[in-house]
Short mmCIF file of C-alpha atoms (C1' of nucleotides) in Angstrom, two decimals:
data_model
loop_
_atom_site.label_atom_id
_atom_site.label_comp_id
_atom_site.label_asym_id
_atom_site.label_seq_id
_atom_site.Cartn_x
_atom_site.Cartn_y
_atom_site.Cartn_z
CA MET A 88 -6.50 116.87 -50.68
CA ILE A 89 -4.61 113.50 -51.39
CA SER A 90 -7.12 111.47 -52.78
CA SER A 91 -8.62 113.91 -55.01
CA ASP A 92 -7.56 112.26 -58.13
CA ILE A 93 -9.17 109.07 -56.81
CA VAL A 94 -12.49 110.70 -56.02
CA VAL A 95 -12.91 111.79 -59.33
CA HIS A 96 -12.50 108.24 -60.59
CA ILE A 97 -14.73 107.08 -58.02
CA LYS A 98 -17.24 109.13 -59.35
CA SER A 99 -16.85 108.12 -62.94
CA MET A 100 -17.43 104.43 -62.01
CA PRO A 101 -21.07 103.11 -62.71
CA ILE A 102 -20.85 100.94 -59.80
CA PHE A 103 -21.22 103.69 -57.70
CA LYS A 104 -23.54 105.54 -59.75
CA ASN A 105 -26.54 107.43 -57.55
CA LEU A 106 -24.42 107.58 -54.43
CA PRO A 107 -24.57 110.52 -52.31
CA SER A 108 -20.93 112.61 -52.72
CA HIS A 109 -19.60 112.15 -49.07
CA ASN A 110 -20.02 108.61 -49.62
CA MET A 111 -17.92 108.66 -52.54
CA GLU A 112 -15.25 110.57 -50.27
CA GLN A 113 -15.35 107.84 -47.86
CA LEU A 114 -14.71 105.12 -50.58
CA ALA A 115 -11.88 107.09 -51.69
CA SER A 116 -10.26 106.95 -48.18
CA ILE A 117 -10.55 103.20 -48.32
CA ALA A 118 -9.40 102.47 -51.85
CA ILE A 119 -6.02 101.13 -52.32
CA ASP A 120 -4.04 102.51 -55.85
CA GLN A 121 -2.56 99.74 -57.38
CA HIS A 122 -0.54 99.84 -60.45
CA PHE A 123 0.29 96.36 -62.59
CA ARG A 124 2.41 95.98 -65.62
CA ARG A 125 1.38 93.90 -68.49
CA GLY A 126 1.38 90.30 -67.65
CA GLU A 127 1.33 90.56 -63.67
CA ILE A 128 -1.03 88.42 -61.98
CA VAL A 129 -3.61 90.30 -59.66
CA PHE A 130 -5.09 87.35 -58.16
CA SER A 131 -5.01 83.45 -58.72
CA GLU A 132 -7.74 80.99 -58.25
CA GLY A 133 -7.94 79.79 -54.69
CA ASP A 134 -6.52 82.85 -53.09
CA LYS A 135 -8.46 84.04 -50.50
CA GLY A 136 -10.15 87.50 -51.51
CA THR A 137 -10.30 90.31 -48.92
CA GLY A 138 -12.03 92.82 -51.03
CA PHE A 139 -12.85 93.53 -54.56
CA TYR A 140 -11.11 95.60 -57.46
CA VAL A 141 -12.26 98.22 -60.17
CA VAL A 142 -10.15 98.77 -63.23
CA VAL A 143 -9.15 102.28 -63.61
CA SER A 144 -6.96 102.09 -66.77
CA GLY A 145 -5.73 99.36 -68.53
CA ARG A 146 -7.31 95.88 -69.10
CA VAL A 147 -7.74 92.67 -66.97
CA LYS A 148 -8.42 89.22 -67.94
CA ILE A 149 -10.36 86.49 -65.73
CA PHE A 150 -9.60 83.02 -66.98
CA LYS A 151 -9.34 79.52 -65.72
CA LEU A 152 -6.47 77.06 -66.79
CA SER A 153 -6.77 73.50 -67.48
CA PHE A 154 -4.13 70.82 -66.29
CA GLU A 155 -2.44 70.69 -69.41
CA GLY A 156 -2.16 74.63 -69.43
CA LYS A 157 -5.03 75.35 -71.98
CA GLU A 158 -6.78 78.76 -71.24
CA GLN A 159 -10.65 79.63 -71.18
CA ILE A 160 -11.17 83.21 -70.81
CA LEU A 161 -14.40 84.17 -68.95
CA HIS A 162 -14.12 88.05 -68.92
CA PHE A 163 -11.96 91.00 -69.99
CA PHE A 164 -12.49 93.89 -68.00
CA GLY A 165 -11.85 97.61 -68.77
CA PRO A 166 -11.79 101.15 -67.11
CA GLY A 167 -15.04 101.63 -64.84
CA GLU A 168 -15.64 97.84 -64.28
CA PRO A 169 -15.26 95.83 -60.88
CA PHE A 170 -14.22 92.17 -60.79
CA GLY A 171 -13.40 89.76 -58.15
CA GLU A 172 -16.93 90.53 -56.30
CA VAL A 173 -17.81 87.06 -55.90
CA ALA A 174 -15.61 86.34 -52.94
CA ILE A 175 -16.54 88.98 -50.84
CA PHE A 176 -20.16 87.91 -50.61
CA GLU A 177 -19.87 84.04 -50.75
CA GLY A 178 -16.99 81.63 -50.30
CA TRP A 179 -13.93 83.85 -49.91
CA ARG A 180 -11.80 82.31 -52.38
CA PHE A 181 -11.30 83.62 -56.07
CA PRO A 182 -12.90 80.94 -58.63
CA ALA A 183 -10.45 81.82 -61.37
CA HIS A 184 -7.32 84.06 -62.26
CA ALA A 185 -6.98 87.57 -62.85
CA GLN A 186 -4.00 88.84 -65.27
CA CYS A 187 -3.49 92.21 -66.73
CA VAL A 188 -3.56 92.27 -70.18
CA ASN A 189 -1.81 95.83 -70.40
CA ASP A 190 -0.30 98.29 -68.04
CA THR A 191 -3.37 98.56 -65.60
CA ARG A 192 -4.46 100.54 -62.73
CA ILE A 193 -6.89 99.47 -60.22
CA PHE A 194 -8.23 100.28 -57.04
CA PHE A 195 -8.84 97.64 -54.26
CA PHE A 196 -11.88 97.88 -51.95
CA PRO A 197 -11.23 96.12 -48.68
CA ARG A 198 -14.36 93.84 -48.05
CA ASP A 199 -15.49 95.05 -44.52
CA ALA A 200 -15.80 98.64 -45.29
CA PHE A 201 -17.51 97.83 -48.30
CA VAL A 202 -19.87 95.66 -46.85
CA ASP A 203 -20.65 98.28 -44.26
CA LEU A 204 -21.47 100.88 -47.00
CA LEU A 205 -23.82 98.36 -48.81
CA LYS A 206 -25.69 97.75 -45.42
CA ARG A 207 -26.46 101.45 -45.41
CA HIS A 208 -26.84 101.96 -49.16
CA PRO A 209 -29.63 100.27 -50.73
CA THR A 210 -28.66 101.88 -54.12
CA LEU A 211 -25.15 100.58 -53.94
CA SER A 212 -27.00 96.81 -53.31
CA LEU A 213 -28.97 97.63 -56.53
CA ASN A 214 -26.12 98.26 -58.46
CA MET A 215 -24.31 95.36 -57.13
CA LEU A 216 -27.20 93.02 -57.91
CA ALA A 217 -27.59 94.47 -61.37
CA ILE A 218 -23.63 94.01 -61.97
CA LEU A 219 -23.93 90.36 -60.76
CA SER A 220 -27.22 89.90 -62.93
CA MET A 221 -25.43 90.75 -65.67
CA ARG A 222 -22.73 88.95 -65.36
CA LEU A 223 -24.98 85.65 -64.93
CA ARG A 224 -26.49 86.80 -68.37
CA LYS A 225 -23.02 86.73 -69.92
CA PHE A 226 -22.28 83.31 -68.40
CA THR A 227 -25.39 81.67 -70.00
CA HIS A 228 -24.44 82.98 -73.60
CA LEU A 229 -20.82 81.67 -72.89
CA VAL A 230 -22.17 78.21 -71.83
CA GLU A 231 -24.45 78.31 -74.51
CA ASP A 232 -22.09 78.96 -77.10
CA LEU A 233 -19.48 76.23 -75.61
CA SER A 234 -22.35 73.66 -75.48
CA LEU A 235 -24.71 74.58 -78.20
CA LYS A 236 -23.04 76.24 -81.11
CA GLU A 237 -19.59 75.09 -83.15
CA VAL A 238 -16.50 77.15 -83.25
CA PRO A 239 -17.73 79.13 -86.76
CA GLY A 240 -21.09 80.21 -84.62
CA ARG A 241 -19.26 81.51 -81.78
CA LEU A 242 -16.76 83.23 -83.73
CA ALA A 243 -19.54 84.53 -86.03
CA ALA A 244 -21.34 85.85 -82.78
CA TYR A 245 -18.24 87.55 -81.43
CA LEU A 246 -17.91 89.72 -84.64
CA LEU A 247 -21.47 90.75 -84.61
CA TYR A 248 -21.11 91.69 -81.28
CA LEU A 249 -17.77 93.83 -82.03
CA ARG A 250 -20.13 95.49 -84.65
CA GLU A 251 -22.45 96.36 -82.43
CA ARG A 252 -19.92 97.89 -79.89
CA ASN A 253 -18.55 99.97 -82.55
CA GLY A 254 -21.85 101.74 -83.02
CA GLY A 255 -22.95 99.45 -85.46
CA ARG A 256 -20.07 99.87 -88.16
CA SER A 257 -18.99 97.17 -90.27
CA PHE A 258 -15.36 98.20 -90.61
CA PHE A 259 -13.30 97.81 -86.91
CA GLU A 260 -10.53 96.35 -85.27
CA LEU A 261 -10.16 93.35 -83.26
CA ASP A 262 -9.56 94.42 -79.53
CA ILE A 263 -7.48 91.10 -78.85
CA SER A 264 -4.79 89.15 -80.37
CA LYS A 265 -6.23 85.96 -82.31
CA SER A 266 -5.07 83.47 -79.93
CA GLN A 267 -6.93 85.32 -77.05
CA LEU A 268 -9.67 85.37 -79.20
CA ALA A 269 -9.06 81.52 -79.24
CA SER A 270 -9.19 81.07 -75.40
CA LEU A 271 -12.06 83.50 -75.48
CA LEU A 272 -14.11 81.26 -77.82
CA GLY A 273 -12.83 77.63 -75.93
CA THR A 274 -10.94 76.66 -78.75
CA ILE A 275 -7.27 77.25 -80.38
CA PRO A 276 -5.49 79.76 -82.48
CA GLU A 277 -5.41 77.11 -85.55
CA THR A 278 -8.82 76.61 -85.48
CA VAL A 279 -9.74 80.53 -85.37
CA SER A 280 -7.30 80.92 -87.98
CA ARG A 281 -8.83 78.27 -90.45
CA ILE A 282 -12.19 79.71 -89.95
CA PHE A 283 -11.06 83.14 -90.61
CA THR A 284 -9.51 82.00 -93.83
CA LYS A 285 -12.77 80.44 -94.76
CA MET A 286 -14.91 83.32 -94.11
CA ASN A 287 -12.74 85.57 -96.03
CA LYS A 288 -12.79 83.28 -99.37
CA GLN A 289 -16.75 82.90 -98.93
CA GLY A 290 -16.77 86.64 -99.09
CA ILE A 291 -18.67 86.88 -95.42
CA ILE A 292 -16.20 89.21 -94.15
CA HIS A 293 -12.67 90.90 -95.46
CA SER A 294 -9.85 90.56 -92.72
CA ASP A 295 -6.21 91.95 -92.50
CA GLY A 296 -4.71 91.44 -89.58
CA ARG A 297 -6.89 93.01 -86.77
CA HIS A 298 -8.75 95.01 -89.32
CA ILE A 299 -11.92 93.32 -90.01
CA GLN A 300 -14.94 94.37 -92.45
CA ILE A 301 -18.39 92.22 -92.19
CA LEU A 302 -19.59 91.78 -95.80
CA ASP A 303 -22.56 89.65 -95.31
CA ALA A 304 -24.00 90.34 -91.63
CA GLU A 305 -26.78 88.10 -92.50
CA ARG A 306 -24.70 84.98 -93.06
CA LEU A 307 -23.14 85.51 -89.94
CA ARG A 308 -26.34 85.46 -87.97
CA CYS A 309 -27.19 82.59 -89.74
CA LEU A 310 -23.98 80.78 -88.61
CA SER A 311 -24.25 82.08 -85.32
CA GLU A 312 -28.27 81.38 -84.51
CA GLU A 313 -29.10 78.74 -86.77
CA GLY A 314 -26.46 76.39 -86.67
CA GLU A 315 -25.54 77.13 -90.49
CA ARG A 316 -22.37 75.55 -91.94
CA LEU A 317 -19.31 77.25 -93.28
CA MET B 289 -55.33 83.98 -41.71
CA ILE B 290 -55.43 83.02 -45.36
CA SER B 291 -51.62 82.91 -45.64
CA SER B 292 -50.30 81.44 -42.72
CA ASP B 293 -49.36 78.23 -44.66
CA ILE B 294 -47.50 80.52 -46.85
CA VAL B 295 -45.72 82.30 -43.97
CA VAL B 296 -44.40 79.26 -42.65
CA HIS B 297 -42.79 78.47 -45.98
CA ILE B 298 -41.28 81.75 -46.16
CA LYS B 299 -39.66 81.94 -42.92
CA SER B 300 -37.84 78.48 -44.32
CA MET B 301 -36.51 79.94 -47.22
CA PRO B 302 -32.45 80.80 -47.08
CA ILE B 303 -33.03 83.74 -48.95
CA PHE B 304 -35.28 85.46 -46.67
CA LYS B 305 -33.03 84.64 -43.69
CA ASN B 306 -32.28 86.74 -40.52
CA LEU B 307 -35.46 89.09 -42.36
CA PRO B 308 -37.91 90.64 -39.29
CA SER B 309 -41.14 88.54 -38.88
CA HIS B 310 -43.10 91.44 -39.87
CA ASN B 311 -41.37 91.27 -43.34
CA MET B 312 -41.99 87.69 -43.94
CA GLU B 313 -45.74 88.45 -43.26
CA GLN B 314 -45.54 91.22 -45.71
CA LEU B 315 -43.73 88.85 -48.39
CA ALA B 316 -46.56 86.48 -47.77
CA SER B 317 -49.30 88.88 -48.95
CA ILE B 318 -47.48 89.68 -52.34
CA ALA B 319 -46.18 85.92 -52.74
CA ILE B 320 -48.39 84.13 -55.40
CA ASP B 321 -48.87 80.49 -54.94
CA GLN B 322 -48.74 78.67 -58.32
CA HIS B 323 -49.02 74.81 -59.14
CA PHE B 324 -47.43 73.22 -61.96
CA ARG B 325 -47.91 69.63 -63.44
CA ARG B 326 -44.45 67.82 -64.54
CA GLY B 327 -43.54 68.83 -67.85
CA GLU B 328 -44.84 72.48 -67.38
CA ILE B 329 -43.07 75.14 -68.50
CA VAL B 330 -42.79 78.29 -65.75
CA PHE B 331 -41.29 80.79 -68.25
CA SER B 332 -39.40 80.51 -71.66
CA GLU B 333 -36.35 82.04 -72.81
CA GLY B 334 -37.11 86.02 -73.77
CA ASP B 335 -40.23 86.60 -71.59
CA LYS B 336 -40.39 89.81 -69.95
CA GLY B 337 -39.79 88.94 -66.17
CA THR B 338 -41.96 90.99 -63.82
CA GLY B 339 -40.70 89.24 -60.52
CA PHE B 340 -39.12 85.83 -59.42
CA TYR B 341 -39.82 82.39 -58.27
CA VAL B 342 -38.84 80.27 -55.26
CA VAL B 343 -39.64 76.58 -55.39
CA VAL B 344 -41.68 75.44 -52.66
CA SER B 345 -41.91 71.71 -53.53
CA GLY B 346 -40.82 69.97 -56.73
CA ARG B 347 -37.92 70.53 -58.94
CA VAL B 348 -37.29 72.95 -61.56
CA LYS B 349 -34.79 72.70 -64.62
CA ILE B 350 -33.25 76.16 -65.99
CA PHE B 351 -32.17 75.32 -69.85
CA LYS B 352 -31.45 76.71 -72.82
CA LEU B 353 -31.86 75.11 -76.49
CA SER B 354 -29.93 75.00 -79.35
CA PHE B 355 -31.49 75.35 -83.01
CA GLU B 356 -31.38 71.59 -83.59
CA GLY B 357 -33.30 71.36 -80.48
CA LYS B 358 -30.14 69.46 -78.16
CA GLU B 359 -30.79 70.99 -74.55
CA GLN B 360 -28.20 72.42 -72.16
CA ILE B 361 -29.53 72.09 -68.66
CA LEU B 362 -27.75 75.43 -66.52
CA HIS B 363 -29.45 74.35 -63.01
CA PHE B 364 -31.81 72.20 -61.01
CA PHE B 365 -33.81 74.05 -58.55
CA GLY B 366 -35.24 72.10 -55.43
CA PRO B 367 -37.53 73.38 -52.26
CA GLY B 368 -36.30 77.04 -50.87
CA GLU B 369 -34.14 77.75 -54.15
CA PRO B 370 -34.88 81.01 -55.82
CA PHE B 371 -34.60 81.30 -59.67
CA GLY B 372 -35.50 84.20 -62.42
CA GLU B 373 -34.03 86.46 -60.38
CA VAL B 374 -31.65 87.80 -62.67
CA ALA B 375 -34.59 89.55 -64.89
CA ILE B 376 -35.72 91.64 -62.24
CA PHE B 377 -32.34 93.27 -61.77
CA GLU B 378 -30.99 93.49 -65.40
CA GLY B 379 -32.46 93.28 -68.82
CA TRP B 380 -36.23 92.29 -68.00
CA ARG B 381 -36.27 89.13 -69.75
CA PHE B 382 -35.22 85.66 -68.87
CA PRO B 383 -32.02 84.42 -70.43
CA ALA B 384 -33.57 80.80 -70.66
CA HIS B 385 -36.40 78.57 -70.00
CA ALA B 386 -37.35 76.91 -66.86
CA GLN B 387 -39.57 73.75 -66.83
CA CYS B 388 -40.87 71.83 -63.88
CA VAL B 389 -39.39 68.26 -63.76
CA ASN B 390 -41.84 67.02 -61.34
CA ASP B 391 -45.44 68.17 -60.29
CA THR B 392 -43.82 71.56 -58.55
CA ARG B 393 -45.24 74.24 -55.94
CA ILE B 394 -43.80 77.80 -56.70
CA PHE B 395 -44.20 81.12 -55.00
CA PHE B 396 -44.17 84.11 -57.01
CA PHE B 397 -42.87 87.41 -55.91
CA PRO B 398 -43.70 90.41 -58.02
CA ARG B 399 -40.81 92.41 -58.92
CA ASP B 400 -41.86 96.35 -57.18
CA ALA B 401 -42.81 95.12 -54.00
CA PHE B 402 -39.91 93.01 -53.81
CA VAL B 403 -37.43 95.66 -54.75
CA ASP B 404 -39.21 97.81 -52.35
CA LEU B 405 -38.37 95.58 -49.49
CA LEU B 406 -34.85 95.43 -50.97
CA LYS B 407 -34.32 99.00 -50.31
CA ARG B 408 -35.17 98.94 -46.92
CA HIS B 409 -33.60 96.08 -45.93
CA PRO B 410 -29.79 95.36 -46.45
CA THR B 411 -30.13 92.07 -45.21
CA LEU B 412 -32.25 91.11 -47.76
CA SER B 413 -29.70 92.73 -50.54
CA LEU B 414 -26.65 90.70 -48.82
CA ASN B 415 -28.58 87.43 -49.04
CA MET B 416 -29.27 88.14 -52.48
CA LEU B 417 -25.99 88.85 -53.48
CA ALA B 418 -24.72 86.05 -51.80
CA ILE B 419 -26.96 83.86 -53.63
CA LEU B 420 -26.10 85.55 -57.17
CA SER B 421 -22.19 85.16 -56.23
CA MET B 422 -22.87 81.36 -55.28
CA ARG B 423 -24.53 80.90 -58.99
CA LEU B 424 -21.79 82.87 -60.51
CA ARG B 425 -19.22 80.63 -59.03
CA LYS B 426 -21.47 77.72 -60.32
CA PHE B 427 -21.31 78.73 -63.70
CA THR B 428 -17.35 79.18 -63.55
CA HIS B 429 -17.34 75.65 -63.03
CA LEU B 430 -19.86 74.83 -65.61
CA VAL B 431 -17.42 76.72 -68.24
CA GLU B 432 -14.32 74.81 -66.47
CA ASP B 433 -15.95 71.83 -67.25
CA LEU B 434 -17.30 72.39 -70.91
CA SER B 435 -14.45 74.00 -72.09
CA LEU B 436 -11.47 72.23 -70.21
CA LYS B 437 -12.67 68.95 -69.34
CA GLU B 438 -13.57 65.97 -71.43
CA VAL B 439 -16.87 64.30 -70.91
CA PRO B 440 -15.47 61.20 -68.37
CA GLY B 441 -13.93 64.08 -66.46
CA ARG B 442 -17.08 65.76 -66.17
CA LEU B 443 -19.18 62.59 -65.03
CA ALA B 444 -16.39 61.87 -62.71
CA ALA B 445 -16.78 65.29 -61.07
CA TYR B 446 -20.65 64.78 -60.94
CA LEU B 447 -20.43 61.89 -59.76
CA LEU B 448 -17.83 62.77 -56.61
CA TYR B 449 -20.44 65.78 -56.19
CA LEU B 450 -23.45 63.51 -55.64
CA ARG B 451 -21.30 61.40 -53.23
CA GLU B 452 -20.50 64.79 -51.32
CA ARG B 453 -24.18 65.92 -51.47
CA ASN B 454 -24.99 62.34 -50.12
CA GLY B 455 -22.92 63.08 -46.84
CA GLY B 456 -19.60 61.23 -48.02
CA ARG B 457 -21.20 57.66 -48.50
CA SER B 458 -19.99 56.08 -51.63
CA PHE B 459 -23.55 54.50 -52.24
CA PHE B 460 -25.91 56.38 -53.32
CA GLU B 461 -28.72 57.26 -56.19
CA LEU B 462 -28.50 59.05 -59.24
CA ASP B 463 -31.31 62.17 -58.91
CA ILE B 464 -31.97 62.47 -62.41
CA SER B 465 -32.46 60.30 -65.57
CA LYS B 466 -29.29 59.59 -67.29
CA SER B 467 -30.47 61.38 -70.30
CA GLN B 468 -31.26 64.27 -68.05
CA LEU B 469 -27.67 63.73 -66.89
CA ALA B 470 -26.18 64.02 -70.25
CA SER B 471 -27.98 67.51 -71.08
CA LEU B 472 -26.21 68.69 -67.83
CA LEU B 473 -22.75 67.37 -68.94
CA GLY B 474 -23.29 68.90 -72.21
CA THR B 475 -23.20 65.49 -73.98
CA ILE B 476 -25.54 63.23 -75.18
CA PRO B 477 -27.09 59.77 -73.48
CA GLU B 478 -25.15 57.66 -75.93
CA THR B 479 -22.11 58.96 -74.56
CA VAL B 480 -22.78 58.72 -70.92
CA SER B 481 -23.80 55.49 -71.44
CA ARG B 482 -20.58 54.15 -73.07
CA ILE B 483 -18.78 55.87 -70.24
CA PHE B 484 -20.70 54.27 -67.49
CA THR B 485 -19.88 51.11 -69.31
CA LYS B 486 -16.05 51.77 -69.00
CA MET B 487 -16.25 52.92 -65.72
CA ASN B 488 -17.75 49.70 -64.73
CA LYS B 489 -15.84 47.61 -66.56
CA GLN B 490 -12.40 49.36 -64.72
CA GLY B 491 -13.75 48.65 -61.18
CA ILE B 492 -14.13 52.55 -60.91
CA ILE B 493 -17.63 52.32 -60.01
CA HIS B 494 -20.46 49.93 -59.85
CA SER B 495 -23.92 51.15 -60.89
CA ASP B 496 -26.94 49.44 -61.74
CA GLY B 497 -30.12 51.65 -63.06
CA ARG B 498 -29.82 54.66 -60.75
CA HIS B 499 -28.01 53.03 -58.11
CA ILE B 500 -24.36 53.98 -58.01
CA GLN B 501 -21.21 52.79 -56.01
CA ILE B 502 -18.27 54.45 -56.13
CA LEU B 503 -15.11 51.91 -55.75
CA ASP B 504 -12.16 54.28 -56.58
CA ALA B 505 -12.85 57.79 -55.64
CA GLU B 506 -9.30 58.71 -56.26
CA ARG B 507 -9.20 57.44 -59.99
CA LEU B 508 -12.72 59.60 -60.21
CA ARG B 509 -10.61 62.85 -59.08
CA CYS B 510 -7.85 62.10 -61.71
CA LEU B 511 -10.07 61.82 -64.35
CA SER B 512 -12.01 65.24 -62.84
CA GLU B 513 -9.15 66.98 -62.07
CA GLU B 514 -6.12 65.93 -63.66
CA GLY B 515 -7.37 65.29 -67.48
CA GLU B 516 -6.51 61.56 -67.21
CA ARG B 517 -8.01 59.12 -69.64
CA LEU B 518 -10.40 56.30 -69.26
"C1'" DC C 54 18.51 97.36 -88.00
"C1'" DA C 55 19.76 93.04 -86.12
"C1'" DG C 56 18.14 89.40 -83.46
"C1'" DG C 57 14.34 87.28 -80.60
"C1'" DA C 58 10.19 86.61 -79.46
"C1'" DT C 59 5.45 86.28 -80.38
"C1'" DC C 60 1.87 85.57 -83.20
"C1'" DC C 61 -0.45 83.90 -87.36
"C1'" DT C 62 -1.28 80.54 -90.92
"C1'" DT C 63 -1.48 76.41 -93.15
"C1'" DG C 64 -0.88 71.17 -93.69
"C1'" DA C 65 -1.16 66.23 -92.39
"C1'" DC C 66 -3.02 63.38 -89.16
"C1'" DA C 67 -5.46 61.77 -84.86
"C1'" DT C 68 -9.58 61.18 -82.02
"C1'" DA C 69 -13.36 62.49 -79.07
"C1'" DG C 70 -17.74 62.44 -79.27
"C1'" DA C 71 -21.60 63.09 -82.40
"C1'" DT C 72 -24.95 60.76 -85.34
"C1'" DC C 73 -27.77 57.06 -87.07
"C1'" DA C 74 -29.81 52.75 -86.25
"C1'" DA C 75 -31.36 48.89 -84.25
"C1'" DT C 76 -32.87 46.31 -79.81
"C1'" DG C 77 -34.20 45.85 -75.18
"C1'" DA C 78 -35.64 47.20 -70.41
"C1'" DG C 79 -38.80 49.68 -67.88
"C1'" DT C 80 -43.09 52.43 -66.66
"C1'" DT C 81 -47.32 54.78 -67.56
"C1'" DT C 82 -51.91 54.63 -69.24
"C1'" DC C 83 -56.38 52.94 -70.20
"C1'" DG D 24 -52.35 43.17 -68.91
"C1'" DA D 25 -51.01 44.75 -73.60
"C1'" DA D 26 -49.84 48.91 -75.57
"C1'" DA D 27 -47.58 52.76 -76.25
"C1'" DC D 28 -43.83 55.51 -74.59
"C1'" DT D 29 -39.74 56.94 -72.48
"C1'" DC D 30 -35.16 55.48 -71.57
"C1'" DA D 31 -30.94 52.82 -71.77
"C1'" DT D 32 -27.69 50.64 -73.95
"C1'" DT D 33 -24.65 49.18 -78.16
"C1'" DG D 34 -22.57 48.89 -82.54
"C1'" DA D 35 -21.10 51.21 -86.88
"C1'" DT D 36 -19.56 55.34 -88.97
"C1'" DC D 37 -18.65 60.51 -89.58
"C1'" DT D 38 -16.76 64.77 -88.61
"C1'" DA D 39 -15.37 69.02 -86.37
"C1'" DT D 40 -11.85 70.42 -83.73
"C1'" DG D 41 -7.40 69.27 -81.54
"C1'" DT D 42 -2.39 68.06 -81.88
"C1'" DC D 43 2.11 68.27 -84.11
"C1'" DA D 44 5.23 70.59 -87.32
"C1'" DA D 45 7.22 74.08 -89.97
"C1'" DG D 46 7.46 78.30 -92.10
"C1'" DG D 47 6.32 83.39 -92.49
"C1'" DA D 48 5.01 87.54 -90.91
"C1'" DT D 49 4.92 90.84 -87.05
"C1'" DC D 50 6.54 93.15 -83.05
"C1'" DC D 51 9.77 94.97 -79.80
"C1'" DT D 52 14.20 96.03 -77.89
"C1'" DG D 53 18.75 97.15 -77.45
#
DNA sequence: CAGGATCCTTGACATAGATCAATGAGTTTC
DNA sequence: GAAACTCATTGATCTATGTCAAGGATCCTG
């Protein structure tokens, strides 16, 4: 069967969890397998969305650009994560840009076939609702960070988040470049750099390139949650 | 019938559009009718959400607070608009505070009964998906504003939005106080005040209290979209 | 391994916008 | 109708962070 590889991937995607097996095969039959090189654009803000995407392997970033070209990253999506769904339920156009950070494999699901499936499978709808809700929650945090925290606080929050994602270990690697980190935190590389330097000097962390060690997690928490100064 | 008034309201809510009539009655039977005074809290960040809400009349604001008490407004919701749904699909806790701006009437829908209905009615799920998508799109704009625009640009965008909402008429009223406007734009009243003064002096708008007249819409567009300076 | 390219760091400087403070206008309350 | 608020405006500072510039480190690629 031509799509057996595709079915295997689809079965492992959280968004399709608890769907009957024959629907997975149905999905596989409508999925379009796409390959992108590092740096390639999947879609641009304002493009018409005729379906949505799920990352199979690699990494995609969703971002906005200002007039002067400053970038604000909204999400990074990795294997198993869907993106571009907003355009299929409302408004038709993508509200931001999507670009591959690495060489990336993506499945594209055309709108109509997918909506049909949604209509027949409440489970799928509930999965989708949960995903959108999670995303709204993430945005709430992003807005909070941008509006109510200073940059050191945002960075502190991100470091604590990375620690959590690494099973609570205080020694881990940055998963993105520092300039991408700046775009994610709503600032510029110079500022990130200066804050790293300060945190190192104050013994809050020990960092070397992308290797980070958290020495004083409590201090990071205060920076992030209590607006303490560096 | 005790709930006939409730049914009437429910039938007019966009979120329940296209639902069979008997389901509207079912909804009416689970809806809890709540009344709040101006300033009362509907829920606080971190509270467990056991259902979601729809505004019947009045106005509710959803907001975050910083450690020092600075407020960032995420949404205003008026008649017919649902809020607090995120907590029923994912995570269980409300990610922000909800407070009534006026005396407000709200219907509360308990989670379980509502999820049952979702499972049986794809239409309802699709309505909900559209609503969450719309909200994600709004957040994308908010993040863009906060991170990529300066305050005058954000205010310009808001004024143009108000004009649109008033059928394109260039003369309208601010729907919120200027200090609430500041919280919505991620700034403080002083800054909003200064920008209004400048816009008046430059003949871009003519404003008196809450009355606004747009004199140079093109200039506002440049401020908002092209990063032009005041 | 040479040559680019990109990324990172650090310094000197500029500035948008926050903070602090004072006053005035408008509105609710008793 | 006076008092007590809340809201709006304006001025004088202060500061976090952006901008510009330069040098160094690191990483690909041929």
